[in-house]
Amino acid sequence: MVKVTVCGAAGGIGQPLSLLLKLNPQVSELSLFDIVNAKGVAADLSHINTPAVVTGHQPANKEDKTAIVDALKGTDLVIIPAGVPRKPGMTRADLFNINASIIRDLVANIGRTAPNAAILIISNPVNATVPIAAEVLKKLGVFNPRKLFGVTTLDSVRAETFLGELINVNPSSLKGKISVIGGHSGDTIVPLVNVTPEIASKVAKISVADYEKFIHRVQFGGDEVVKAKNGAGSATLSMAYAGYRFAEGVLSSLAGQSSSSAIPDSSYIYLPEIPGGKEFSAKYLRGVDFFSVPVVLEKGEIKSFVNPFEKLKVSKQEEGFVQVALAGLESSIAQGTNFVAGSKL
Ligand SMILES: NC(=O)c1ccc[n+]([C@@H]2O[C@H](COP(=O)([O-])OP(=O)(O)OC[C@H]3O[C@@H](n4cnc5c(N)ncnc54)[C@H](O)[C@@H]3O)[C@@H](O)[C@H]2O)c1
Ligand SMILES: O=C(O)C[C@H](O)C(=O)O
């Protein structure tokens, strides 16, 4: 019996993500929250013949606080794709002004109504929205770093797809054989492709130019979609797939199953309170607290993380990418943290 709540359920990501969740037999209640059309999406999905009971929650007006409380009451897992997406010419950081307060307020509601829920944050800029969520939960005295996840799975999905094309292997077979660490935007995204000897030997045969193109494509894959959609938003369907892939891992862990992948999917997490995280951050990340690393899940929370520098093979060039990523992460984390410090909850 698992209740899952999607905040932003009527959006471009929210709808297909909710569809995939409705198909998961582990979900007993699927609670859809949005400021528009949540009831319509819920009515539509409720006709699908799977066990999950779908409920729609939409505030009647700006003052209505009951819809969000009803949506969150008793929930085990909250997934947040609420907020605005990019248009051509924008960076993810340009979304901060609007999305920061959306995340702050939604997470404050989660902290008050469902403090034990696992929280998956999709809304951009992820590098800053996850620190916002952590600060809000800290302020409310309910922060459990094992249950706060920035969703960076789309970067792994892209890396598997683009590398598969390049080395001519089925991209699905690359799940768990390569890894993506760092953050979720531009050069904060660091693909690691030498972690298994089998794939490393194929990667060794790629030209330097093709490898550089691959790295650029993973780091800036979001731009390709924003440009192609030409003002109609950013990745939604591939994101719903990626968000579901990560959510499914959390759900499986709640059912006592462990990941079958050699390397589990990464998530952007707060390291200092995860065992070994503080030391990892001090030794390899110049003390940066939030970083996407492969996470081992147990009972819906982080049991441990995989230290890429000790457990995965990281090349000198990839180490250089990490140094570049850290600079970008430092400023986004500070922006998110300062925003909450100056906010009234
Ligand atoms: N993490 C990732 O890899 C990744 C990938 C793609 C998109 N994104 C981000 O996900 C977010 C959503 O993208 P989208 O394409 O689905 O956008 P969208 O505009 O299609 O949908 C967003 C939904 O959020 C709702 N919303 C706005 N404010 C809300 C609030 N206070 N409470 C509840 N719902 C609210 C809107 O009504 C809308 O239905 C964007 O910030 C985008 O940048 C992240
Ligand atoms: O590019 C975006 O703005 C959306 C998302 O973060 C992505 O990577 O596709």
PDB file of C-alpha atoms and ligand atoms in Angstrom, residues 7-15 33-36 68 80-86 92 95 99 101-103 105-106 121-126 150-155 158 184 229 232-236 239 242, ligand 1:
ATOM      1  CA  CYS A   7       2.805  18.086  -7.510  1.00  0.00           C
ATOM      2  CA  GLY A   8       2.489  19.735 -10.913  1.00  0.00           C
ATOM      3  CA  ALA A   9       0.570  16.691 -12.168  1.00  0.00           C
ATOM      4  CA  ALA A  10      -1.256  18.488 -14.986  1.00  0.00           C
ATOM      5  CA  GLY A  11       1.919  19.704 -16.696  1.00  0.00           C
ATOM      6  CA  GLY A  12       3.982  18.434 -19.577  1.00  0.00           C
ATOM      7  CA  ILE A  13       5.978  16.099 -17.323  1.00  0.00           C
ATOM      8  CA  GLY A  14       3.269  15.608 -14.691  1.00  0.00           C
ATOM      9  CA  GLN A  15       0.741  13.970 -17.022  1.00  0.00           C
ATOM     10  CA  PHE A  33      -1.987  18.078  -7.228  1.00  0.00           C
ATOM     11  CA  ASP A  34      -1.809  21.074  -9.540  1.00  0.00           C
ATOM     12  CA  ILE A  35      -3.072  24.652  -9.521  1.00  0.00           C
ATOM     13  CA  VAL A  36      -4.941  23.864 -12.766  1.00  0.00           C
ATOM     14  CA  ILE A  68      -2.537  20.604  -0.952  1.00  0.00           C
ATOM     15  CA  ILE A  80       7.610  17.477  -7.890  1.00  0.00           C
ATOM     16  CA  PRO A  81       7.638  18.578 -11.530  1.00  0.00           C
ATOM     17  CA  ALA A  82       5.798  21.846 -10.677  1.00  0.00           C
ATOM     18  CA  GLY A  83       6.974  25.149 -12.090  1.00  0.00           C
ATOM     19  CA  VAL A  84       7.916  26.800 -15.335  1.00  0.00           C
ATOM     20  CA  PRO A  85      10.084  25.241 -18.068  1.00  0.00           C
ATOM     21  CA  ARG A  86      12.662  27.013 -20.271  1.00  0.00           C
ATOM     22  CA  ARG A  92      17.903  26.780 -16.179  1.00  0.00           C
ATOM     23  CA  LEU A  95      13.873  29.810 -13.926  1.00  0.00           C
ATOM     24  CA  ASN A  99      10.428  28.181  -9.384  1.00  0.00           C
ATOM     25  CA  SER A 101       9.145  30.096  -4.333  1.00  0.00           C
ATOM     26  CA  ILE A 102       7.031  27.296  -5.842  1.00  0.00           C
ATOM     27  CA  ILE A 103       9.438  24.687  -4.452  1.00  0.00           C
ATOM     28  CA  ASP A 105       6.045  26.574  -0.578  1.00  0.00           C
ATOM     29  CA  LEU A 106       5.340  23.025  -1.778  1.00  0.00           C
ATOM     30  CA  ILE A 121      12.549  17.120  -7.070  1.00  0.00           C
ATOM     31  CA  ILE A 122      12.396  17.523 -10.831  1.00  0.00           C
ATOM     32  CA  SER A 123      11.748  21.295 -11.051  1.00  0.00           C
ATOM     33  CA  ASN A 124      14.650  23.390 -12.335  1.00  0.00           C
ATOM     34  CA  PRO A 125      17.178  24.659 -11.579  1.00  0.00           C
ATOM     35  CA  VAL A 126      17.684  21.347  -9.736  1.00  0.00           C
ATOM     36  CA  GLY A 150      17.212  15.723  -6.912  1.00  0.00           C
ATOM     37  CA  VAL A 151      16.207  13.861 -10.058  1.00  0.00           C
ATOM     38  CA  THR A 152      19.172  13.753 -12.456  1.00  0.00           C
ATOM     39  CA  THR A 153      18.181  10.484 -14.156  1.00  0.00           C
ATOM     40  CA  LEU A 154      17.518  12.181 -17.500  1.00  0.00           C
ATOM     41  CA  ASP A 155      21.258  12.849 -17.772  1.00  0.00           C
ATOM     42  CA  ARG A 158      20.739  10.636 -22.372  1.00  0.00           C
ATOM     43  CA  HIS A 184      21.934  18.954 -13.546  1.00  0.00           C
ATOM     44  CA  LYS A 229      10.061  22.706 -29.201  1.00  0.00           C
ATOM     45  CA  ALA A 232       6.555  25.201 -26.299  1.00  0.00           C
ATOM     46  CA  GLY A 233       8.681  24.067 -23.339  1.00  0.00           C
ATOM     47  CA  SER A 234      11.456  21.601 -22.583  1.00  0.00           C
ATOM     48  CA  ALA A 235      11.813  17.828 -22.277  1.00  0.00           C
ATOM     49  CA  THR A 236       8.622  16.285 -20.937  1.00  0.00           C
ATOM     50  CA  MET A 239      11.767  13.339 -18.436  1.00  0.00           C
ATOM     51  CA  ALA A 242      13.485   9.202 -16.480  1.00  0.00           C
TER      52      ALA A 242
HETATM   53  N1  LIG B   1      15.172  17.441 -13.596  1.00  0.00           N
HETATM   54  C1  LIG B   1      15.121  17.356 -14.898  1.00  0.00           C
HETATM   55  O1  LIG B   1      15.888  16.610 -15.504  1.00  0.00           O
HETATM   56  C2  LIG B   1      14.089  18.118 -15.676  1.00  0.00           C
HETATM   57  C3  LIG B   1      13.790  17.735 -16.986  1.00  0.00           C
HETATM   58  C4  LIG B   1      12.806  18.430 -17.679  1.00  0.00           C
HETATM   59  C5  LIG B   1      12.153  19.508 -17.062  1.00  0.00           C
HETATM   60  N2  LIG B   1      12.470  19.840 -15.792  1.00  0.00           N
HETATM   61  C6  LIG B   1      11.772  20.940 -15.112  1.00  0.00           C
HETATM   62  O2  LIG B   1      10.496  20.473 -14.671  1.00  0.00           O
HETATM   63  C7  LIG B   1       9.626  21.604 -14.509  1.00  0.00           C
HETATM   64  C8  LIG B   1       8.266  21.336 -15.146  1.00  0.00           C
HETATM   65  O3  LIG B   1       8.398  21.190 -16.538  1.00  0.00           O
HETATM   66  P1  LIG B   1       7.100  20.941 -17.462  1.00  0.00           P
HETATM   67  O4  LIG B   1       7.583  20.854 -18.845  1.00  0.00           O
HETATM   68  O5  LIG B   1       6.286  19.832 -16.903  1.00  0.00           O
HETATM   69  O6  LIG B   1       6.321  22.323 -17.259  1.00  0.00           O
HETATM   70  P2  LIG B   1       4.763  22.626 -17.487  1.00  0.00           P
HETATM   71  O7  LIG B   1       4.594  24.085 -17.504  1.00  0.00           O
HETATM   72  O8  LIG B   1       4.255  21.838 -18.639  1.00  0.00           O
HETATM   73  O9  LIG B   1       4.091  22.020 -16.175  1.00  0.00           O
HETATM   74  C9  LIG B   1       4.306  22.550 -14.916  1.00  0.00           C
HETATM   75  C10 LIG B   1       3.061  22.355 -14.098  1.00  0.00           C
HETATM   76  O10 LIG B   1       3.315  22.880 -12.804  1.00  0.00           O
HETATM   77  C11 LIG B   1       2.099  23.473 -12.365  1.00  0.00           C
HETATM   78  N3  LIG B   1       2.356  24.390 -11.264  1.00  0.00           N
HETATM   79  C12 LIG B   1       2.840  25.663 -11.302  1.00  0.00           C
HETATM   80  N4  LIG B   1       2.888  26.154 -10.051  1.00  0.00           N
HETATM   81  C13 LIG B   1       2.462  25.196  -9.231  1.00  0.00           C
HETATM   82  C14 LIG B   1       2.287  25.099  -7.821  1.00  0.00           C
HETATM   83  N5  LIG B   1       2.565  26.126  -7.009  1.00  0.00           N
HETATM   84  N6  LIG B   1       1.804  23.939  -7.310  1.00  0.00           N
HETATM   85  C15 LIG B   1       1.514  22.905  -8.116  1.00  0.00           C
HETATM   86  N7  LIG B   1       1.645  22.926  -9.450  1.00  0.00           N
HETATM   87  C16 LIG B   1       2.121  24.065  -9.989  1.00  0.00           C
HETATM   88  C17 LIG B   1       1.531  24.153 -13.613  1.00  0.00           C
HETATM   89  O11 LIG B   1       0.159  24.443 -13.461  1.00  0.00           O
HETATM   90  C18 LIG B   1       1.827  23.100 -14.664  1.00  0.00           C
HETATM   91  O12 LIG B   1       0.751  22.202 -14.810  1.00  0.00           O
HETATM   92  C19 LIG B   1      10.376  22.785 -15.114  1.00  0.00           C
HETATM   93  O13 LIG B   1      10.967  23.548 -14.090  1.00  0.00           O
HETATM   94  C20 LIG B   1      11.451  22.143 -15.957  1.00  0.00           C
HETATM   95  O14 LIG B   1      12.569  22.961 -16.150  1.00  0.00           O
HETATM   96  C21 LIG B   1      13.416  19.182 -15.093  1.00  0.00           C
END
